[in-house]
Each structure stands twice: as structure tokens, then as C-alpha cells.
GROMACS .gro file of C-alpha atoms in nm:
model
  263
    1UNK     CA    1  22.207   1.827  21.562
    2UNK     CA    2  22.248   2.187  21.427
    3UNK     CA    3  22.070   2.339  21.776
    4UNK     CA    4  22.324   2.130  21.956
    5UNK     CA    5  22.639   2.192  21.764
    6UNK     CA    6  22.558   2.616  21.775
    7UNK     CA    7  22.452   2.538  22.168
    8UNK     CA    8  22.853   2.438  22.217
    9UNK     CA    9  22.973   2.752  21.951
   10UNK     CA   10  22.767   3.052  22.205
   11UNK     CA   11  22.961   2.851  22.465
   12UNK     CA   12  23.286   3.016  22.400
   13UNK     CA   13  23.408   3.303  22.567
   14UNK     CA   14  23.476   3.523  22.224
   15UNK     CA   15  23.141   3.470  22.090
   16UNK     CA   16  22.894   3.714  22.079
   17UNK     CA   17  22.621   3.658  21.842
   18UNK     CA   18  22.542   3.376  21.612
   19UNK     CA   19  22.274   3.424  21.332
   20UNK     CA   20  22.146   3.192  21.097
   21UNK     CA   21  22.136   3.308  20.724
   22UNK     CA   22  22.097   3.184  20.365
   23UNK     CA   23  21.755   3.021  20.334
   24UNK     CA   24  21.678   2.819  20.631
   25UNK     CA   25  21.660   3.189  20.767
   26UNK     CA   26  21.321   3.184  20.662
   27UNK     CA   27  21.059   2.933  20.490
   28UNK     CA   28  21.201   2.925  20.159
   29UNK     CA   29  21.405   2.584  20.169
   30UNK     CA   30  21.433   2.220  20.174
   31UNK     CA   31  21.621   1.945  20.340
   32UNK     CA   32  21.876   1.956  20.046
   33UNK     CA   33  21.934   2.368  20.150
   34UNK     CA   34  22.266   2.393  20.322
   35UNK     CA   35  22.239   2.596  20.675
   36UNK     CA   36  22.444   2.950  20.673
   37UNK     CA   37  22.556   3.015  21.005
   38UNK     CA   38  22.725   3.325  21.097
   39UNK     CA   39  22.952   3.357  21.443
   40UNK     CA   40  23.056   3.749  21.537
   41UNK     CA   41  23.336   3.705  21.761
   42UNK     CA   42  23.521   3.951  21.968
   43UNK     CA   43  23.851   3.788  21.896
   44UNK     CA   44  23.928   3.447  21.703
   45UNK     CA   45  23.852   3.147  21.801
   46UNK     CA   46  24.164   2.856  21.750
   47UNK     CA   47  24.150   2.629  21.493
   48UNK     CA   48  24.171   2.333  21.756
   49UNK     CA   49  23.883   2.438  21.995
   50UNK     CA   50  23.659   2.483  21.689
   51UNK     CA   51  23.786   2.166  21.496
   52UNK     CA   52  23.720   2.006  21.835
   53UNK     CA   53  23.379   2.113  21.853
   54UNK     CA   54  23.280   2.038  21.504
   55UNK     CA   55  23.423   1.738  21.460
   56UNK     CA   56  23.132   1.521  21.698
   57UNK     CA   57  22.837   1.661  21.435
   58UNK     CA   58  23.022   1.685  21.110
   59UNK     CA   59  23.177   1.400  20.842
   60UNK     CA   60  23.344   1.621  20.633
   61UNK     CA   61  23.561   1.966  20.734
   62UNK     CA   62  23.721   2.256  20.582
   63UNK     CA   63  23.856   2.444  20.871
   64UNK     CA   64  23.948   2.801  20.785
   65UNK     CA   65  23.911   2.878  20.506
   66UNK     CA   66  23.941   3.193  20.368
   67UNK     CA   67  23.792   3.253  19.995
   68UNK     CA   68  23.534   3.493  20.052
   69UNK     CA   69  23.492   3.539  20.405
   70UNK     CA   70  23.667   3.351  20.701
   71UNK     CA   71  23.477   2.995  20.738
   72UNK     CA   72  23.465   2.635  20.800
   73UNK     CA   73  23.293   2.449  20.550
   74UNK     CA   74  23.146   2.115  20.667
   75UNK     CA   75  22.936   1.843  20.640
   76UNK     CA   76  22.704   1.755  20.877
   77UNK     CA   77  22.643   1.386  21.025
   78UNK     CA   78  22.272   1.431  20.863
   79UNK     CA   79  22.459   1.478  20.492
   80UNK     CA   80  22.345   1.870  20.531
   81UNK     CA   81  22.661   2.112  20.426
   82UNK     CA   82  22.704   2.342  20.674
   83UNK     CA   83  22.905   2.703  20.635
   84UNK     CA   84  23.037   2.867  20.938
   85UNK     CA   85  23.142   3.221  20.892
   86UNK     CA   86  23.290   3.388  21.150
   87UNK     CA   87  23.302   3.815  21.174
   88UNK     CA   88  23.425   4.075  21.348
   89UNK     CA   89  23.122   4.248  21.443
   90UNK     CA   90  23.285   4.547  21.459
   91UNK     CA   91  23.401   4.559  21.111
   92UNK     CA   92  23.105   4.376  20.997
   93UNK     CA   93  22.889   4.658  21.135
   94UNK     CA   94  23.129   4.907  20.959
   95UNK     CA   95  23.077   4.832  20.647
   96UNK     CA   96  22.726   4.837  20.661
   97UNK     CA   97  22.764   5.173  20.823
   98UNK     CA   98  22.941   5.308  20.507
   99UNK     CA   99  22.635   5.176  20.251
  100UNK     CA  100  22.343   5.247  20.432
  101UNK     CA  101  22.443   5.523  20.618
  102UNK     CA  102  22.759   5.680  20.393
  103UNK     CA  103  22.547   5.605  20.053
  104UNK     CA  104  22.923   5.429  19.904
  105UNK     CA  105  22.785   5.206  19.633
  106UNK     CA  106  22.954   4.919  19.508
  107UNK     CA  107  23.027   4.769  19.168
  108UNK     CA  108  22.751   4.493  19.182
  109UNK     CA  109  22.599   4.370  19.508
  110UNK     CA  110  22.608   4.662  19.691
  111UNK     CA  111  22.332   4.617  19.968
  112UNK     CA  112  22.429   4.217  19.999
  113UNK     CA  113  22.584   4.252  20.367
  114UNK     CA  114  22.287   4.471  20.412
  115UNK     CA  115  22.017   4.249  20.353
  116UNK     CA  116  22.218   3.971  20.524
  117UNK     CA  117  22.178   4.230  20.808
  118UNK     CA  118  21.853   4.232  20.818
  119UNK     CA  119  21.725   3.918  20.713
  120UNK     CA  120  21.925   3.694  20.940
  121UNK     CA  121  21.728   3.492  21.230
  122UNK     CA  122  21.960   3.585  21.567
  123UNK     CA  123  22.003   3.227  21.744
  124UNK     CA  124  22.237   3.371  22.026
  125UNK     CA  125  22.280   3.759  22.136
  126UNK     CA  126  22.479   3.742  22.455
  127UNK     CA  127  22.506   4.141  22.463
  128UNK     CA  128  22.210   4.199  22.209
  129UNK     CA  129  22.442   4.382  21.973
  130UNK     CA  130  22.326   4.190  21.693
  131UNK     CA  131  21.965   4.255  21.754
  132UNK     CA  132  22.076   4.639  21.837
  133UNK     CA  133  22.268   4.679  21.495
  134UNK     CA  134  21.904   4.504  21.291
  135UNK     CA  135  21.738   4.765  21.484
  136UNK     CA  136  21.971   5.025  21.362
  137UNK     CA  137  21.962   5.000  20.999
  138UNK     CA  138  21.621   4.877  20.959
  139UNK     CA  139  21.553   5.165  20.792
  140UNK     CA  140  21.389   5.311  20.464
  141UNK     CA  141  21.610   5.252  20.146
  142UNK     CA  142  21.819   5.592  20.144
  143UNK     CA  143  21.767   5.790  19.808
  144UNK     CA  144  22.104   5.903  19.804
  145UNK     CA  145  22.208   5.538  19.782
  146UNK     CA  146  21.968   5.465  19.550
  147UNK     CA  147  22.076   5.695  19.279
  148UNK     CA  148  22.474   5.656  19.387
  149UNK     CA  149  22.426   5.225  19.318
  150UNK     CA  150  22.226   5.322  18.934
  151UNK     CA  151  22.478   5.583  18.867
  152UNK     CA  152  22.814   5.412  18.930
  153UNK     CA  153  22.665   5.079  18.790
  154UNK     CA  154  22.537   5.235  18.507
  155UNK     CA  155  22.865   5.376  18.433
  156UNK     CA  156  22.991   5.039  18.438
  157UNK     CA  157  22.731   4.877  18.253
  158UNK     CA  158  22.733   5.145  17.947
  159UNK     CA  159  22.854   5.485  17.992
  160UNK     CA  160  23.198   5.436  18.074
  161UNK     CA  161  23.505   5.408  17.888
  162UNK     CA  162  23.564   5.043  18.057
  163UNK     CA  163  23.183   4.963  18.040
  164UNK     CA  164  23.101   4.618  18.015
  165UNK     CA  165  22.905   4.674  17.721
  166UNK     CA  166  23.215   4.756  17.553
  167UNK     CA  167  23.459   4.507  17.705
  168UNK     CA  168  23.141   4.210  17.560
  169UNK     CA  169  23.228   4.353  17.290
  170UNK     CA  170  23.591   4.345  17.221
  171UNK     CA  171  23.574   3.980  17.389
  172UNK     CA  172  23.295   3.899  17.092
  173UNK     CA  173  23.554   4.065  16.824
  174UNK     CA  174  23.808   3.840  16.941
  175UNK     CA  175  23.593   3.504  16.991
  176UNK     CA  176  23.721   3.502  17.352
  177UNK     CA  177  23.449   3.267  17.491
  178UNK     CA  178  23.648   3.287  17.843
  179UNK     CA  179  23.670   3.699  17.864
  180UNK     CA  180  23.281   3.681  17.721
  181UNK     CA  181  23.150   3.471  18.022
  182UNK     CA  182  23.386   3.700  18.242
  183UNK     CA  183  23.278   4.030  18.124
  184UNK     CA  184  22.865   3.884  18.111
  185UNK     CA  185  22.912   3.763  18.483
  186UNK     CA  186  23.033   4.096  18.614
  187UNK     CA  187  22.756   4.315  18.335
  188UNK     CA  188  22.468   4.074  18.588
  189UNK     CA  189  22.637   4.199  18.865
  190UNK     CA  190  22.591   4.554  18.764
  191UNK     CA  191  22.285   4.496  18.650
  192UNK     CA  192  22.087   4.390  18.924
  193UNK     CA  193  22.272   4.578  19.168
  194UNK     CA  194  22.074   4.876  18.948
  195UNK     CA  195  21.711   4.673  18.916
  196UNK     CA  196  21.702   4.620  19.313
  197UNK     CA  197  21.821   4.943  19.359
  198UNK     CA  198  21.576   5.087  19.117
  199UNK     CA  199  21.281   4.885  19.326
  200UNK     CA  200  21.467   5.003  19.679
  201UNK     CA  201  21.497   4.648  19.775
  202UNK     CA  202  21.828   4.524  19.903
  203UNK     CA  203  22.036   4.229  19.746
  204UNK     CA  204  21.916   3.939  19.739
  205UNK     CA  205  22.262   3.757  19.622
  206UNK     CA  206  22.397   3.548  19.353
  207UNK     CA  207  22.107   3.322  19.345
  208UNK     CA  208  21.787   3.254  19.177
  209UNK     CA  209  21.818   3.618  19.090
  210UNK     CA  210  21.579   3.616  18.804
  211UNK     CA  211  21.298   3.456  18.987
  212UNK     CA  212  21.320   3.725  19.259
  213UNK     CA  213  21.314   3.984  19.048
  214UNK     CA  214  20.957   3.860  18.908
  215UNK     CA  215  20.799   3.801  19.209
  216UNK     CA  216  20.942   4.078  19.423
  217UNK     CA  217  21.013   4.352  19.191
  218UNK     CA  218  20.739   4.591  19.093
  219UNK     CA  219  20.935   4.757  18.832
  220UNK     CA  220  21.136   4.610  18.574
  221UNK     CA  221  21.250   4.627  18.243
  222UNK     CA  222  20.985   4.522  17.941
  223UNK     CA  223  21.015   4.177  17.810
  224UNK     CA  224  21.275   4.088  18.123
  225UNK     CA  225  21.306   3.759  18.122
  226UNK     CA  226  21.276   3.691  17.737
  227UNK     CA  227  21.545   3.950  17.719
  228UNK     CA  228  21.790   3.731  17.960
  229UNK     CA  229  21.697   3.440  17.824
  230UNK     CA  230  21.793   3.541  17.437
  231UNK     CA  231  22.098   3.616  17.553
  232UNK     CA  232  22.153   3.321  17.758
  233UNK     CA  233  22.046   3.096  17.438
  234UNK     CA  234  22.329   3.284  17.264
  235UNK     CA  235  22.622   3.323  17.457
  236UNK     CA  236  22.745   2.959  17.366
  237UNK     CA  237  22.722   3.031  16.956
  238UNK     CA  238  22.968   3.306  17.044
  239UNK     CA  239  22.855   3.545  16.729
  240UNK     CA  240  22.777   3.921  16.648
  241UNK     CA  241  22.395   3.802  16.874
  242UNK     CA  242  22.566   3.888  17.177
  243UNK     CA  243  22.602   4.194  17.125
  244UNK     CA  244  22.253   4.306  17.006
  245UNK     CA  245  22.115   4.090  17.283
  246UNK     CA  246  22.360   4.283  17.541
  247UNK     CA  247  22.220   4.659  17.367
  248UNK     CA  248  21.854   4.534  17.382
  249UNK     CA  249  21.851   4.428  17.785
  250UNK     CA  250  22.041   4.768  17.822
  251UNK     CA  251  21.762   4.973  17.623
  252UNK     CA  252  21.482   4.852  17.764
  253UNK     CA  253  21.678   4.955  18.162
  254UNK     CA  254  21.735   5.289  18.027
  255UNK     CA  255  21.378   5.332  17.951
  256UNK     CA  256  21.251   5.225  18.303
  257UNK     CA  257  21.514   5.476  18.431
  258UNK     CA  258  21.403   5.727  18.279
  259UNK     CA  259  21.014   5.690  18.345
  260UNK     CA  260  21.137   5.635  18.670
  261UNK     CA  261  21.308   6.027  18.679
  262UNK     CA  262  21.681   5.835  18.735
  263UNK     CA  263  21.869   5.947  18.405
   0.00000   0.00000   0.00000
């Protein structure tokens, strides 16, 4: 079903590549995982030809939507969720360009689009731009980018007027359980934007993010887990915990950074 329905999508005149993301990239999924599918396209495609398309393999669909990137959600016939995202390749390719090879860090998830990059599986190349542009930046994490990410999330995380570390802390003072989950979602971002950075590995993404870290990281804070976890365990009791639990995770990162020769 999915062969045939991306068969029909390289069909069209504006597409160029197609690349299949997310898990079923690789061999890390089951039949539950949804399929990422991403379409570079010289110029859009309308609604109507790809509603008209989609709509003989899928039972449910979301046609453009626009909430992160521009996509159809779906459903498959099968009961498999399907997300179609469709790029410019030229901008896509762009902002790549300006992390990997203009060292611009990000605040959190800086070398995502990167690692999507590189760790997509190219179903359709008609010009073999795709496979050119994997080609390009398949290259050795850039130190300059590696101490721009850990400086400008550090900033964020603790050194900065705005840090997070100080906004958790306000939130705490004012038992602001929404602005607590807020601030503690953005602090992760920061924060492993700086531990893959700190093990030159690119992004990973929003998900299973600890158990990466464990298996693929070689260096890592002391007690890393148990560290997360004690704050986890305390974030819903909404007390003076937090905080110690937030100046704990961010002591023992220090301490790696600086056997590591970063700060």
C-alpha cells in the first residue's frame, strides 16, 4: 500500500525527491510506528490532485496542514498513520547550510533537520539532489558548532538573565504548575541540544530521548537518569524539590563540561 501510494506521489511533475523518515527509516519500529514521509517539491502540489491521490489508500485525512511543517496527516487503509510533509528543497537545504556549515545554533534541537538529513532512506531521486545534498553534509560534527550549540544553550539553561533555571524558579515561587511544565519542557530542550552536542551526535528529536542518550552517548552527566527521574517524580508535588532537583542535573553537566575543556 505505502510503495504504491508514494509510486503515484514521484508521479507528479513538481516532485523531486521523496524520503522516508521517522523510524521505519531504519530497523527500529513496529507495525504500530507511523511512516514519515517527506516530498521536496519544486513548486506545490494542489490540494485536489493530492487529496485525489490519497484518498484510494487512506480512511482518515488532514490535508494541509500547517502546524509545524506543511503536511497531510492521514490514515492509512492498513490503520497505519501516515505524515506527508512536503519541502522546498531549496529552503530545506538552506537551513541545513546555515547549521552545519554557518555553525548558527539554535535554542534546543539544533542539528534535528540535520540528522533528518542524513538519516532519511531516499525512495525517489528524480535529479539525485537529495542523495547529492546527504553526500554534502555527511560530514564530521564541526567544532565550531559544537561549542556555539553548549554556549548559547547553556546561556539559556543557567547563565543568563532569562535562564530557565531562573524562570523554574519564579514559576515554583508562584505555584504556577502551567509556567513550571512550560519552562521544564523548553530547560530539556536546551539540555539535550548541549548532551548531543557535547557527544557530536546530531538530534535525535523529541522522542525516547533518554534512552538514546544511554545507549548512544559515551559521555554524560553522573547519575543521568536518576537525576531526570527525581525530578520527574517531583514536578507534580509542585514544592521547593524542583528546584534543587533542577540545580543538581545542572551541576553534574557543568562538571562533564568542564572535564570535557567546554567551560
Amino acid at each position: 500500500m505505502i510503495e504504491k501510494l508514494l509510486d503515484k506521489l514521484s508521479e507528479l511533475e513538481q516532485v523531486e525527491s521523496i524520503a522516508l523518515g521517522g523510524s521505519r527509516s531504519g530497523q527500529n519500529y513496529d507495525k504500530k510506528s507511523d511512516y514519515d514521509v517527506y516530498v521536496y517539491c519544486s513548486s506545490e502540489i494542489s490540494e485536489e490532485t493530492r487529496t485525489d491521490i490519497l484518498k484510494k489508500y487512506c480512511s482518515t485525512m488532514e490535508i494541509s496542514n500547517h502546524y509545524w511543517e506543511y503536511e497531510d496527516n492521514c490514515t492509512l487503509n492498513n490503520g497505519i498513520d501516515i505524515d506527508i510533509i512536503y519541502r522546498n528543497p531549496d529552503n530545506f537545504y538552506k537551513e541545513v547550510s546555515e547549521v552545519v556549515e554557518n555553525y548558527q545554533a539554535r535554542n534546543g534541537y539544533t542539528t534535528c533537520m540535520w540528522h533528518n538529513l542524513m538519516n532519511c532512506k531516499v525512495i525517489y531521486d528524480k535529479n539525485g539532489r537529495l542523495s547529492q545534498a546527504k553526500k554534502r553534509f555527511d560530514v564530521p560534527y564541526p567544532e565550531i558548532l559544537r561549542q556555539n550549540i553548549i554556549k548559547r544553550n547553556m546561556n539559556l539553561l543557567c547563565n543568563g538573565l532569562p535562564a530557565y533555571k531562573n524562570q523554574i524558579a519564579k514559576a515554583v515561587a508562584r505555584n504556577d504548575r502551567i509556567s513550571i511544565i512550560h519552562r521544564t519542557t523548553a530547560f530539556f530542550e536546551s539540555y539535550f541540544d548541549v548532551i548531543f552536542a557535547l557527544n557530536r551526535l546530531t538530534h535525535y528529536g523529541e522522542k525516547r530521548l533518554v534512552e538514546i542518550c544511554t545507549e548512544y552517548c559515551k559521555v554524560l552527566p553522573d547519575n543521568f537518569e536518576d537525576n531526570l527521574n527525581q525530578l520527574f517524580d517531583d514536578l507534580p508535588l509542585c514544592t521547593d524539590k524542583i528546584n534543587n532537583d533542577i540545580e543538581i542535573i545542572l551541576s553534574e553537566l557543568k562538571k562533564v563540561l568542564k572535564y570535557e575543556v567546554i567551560i
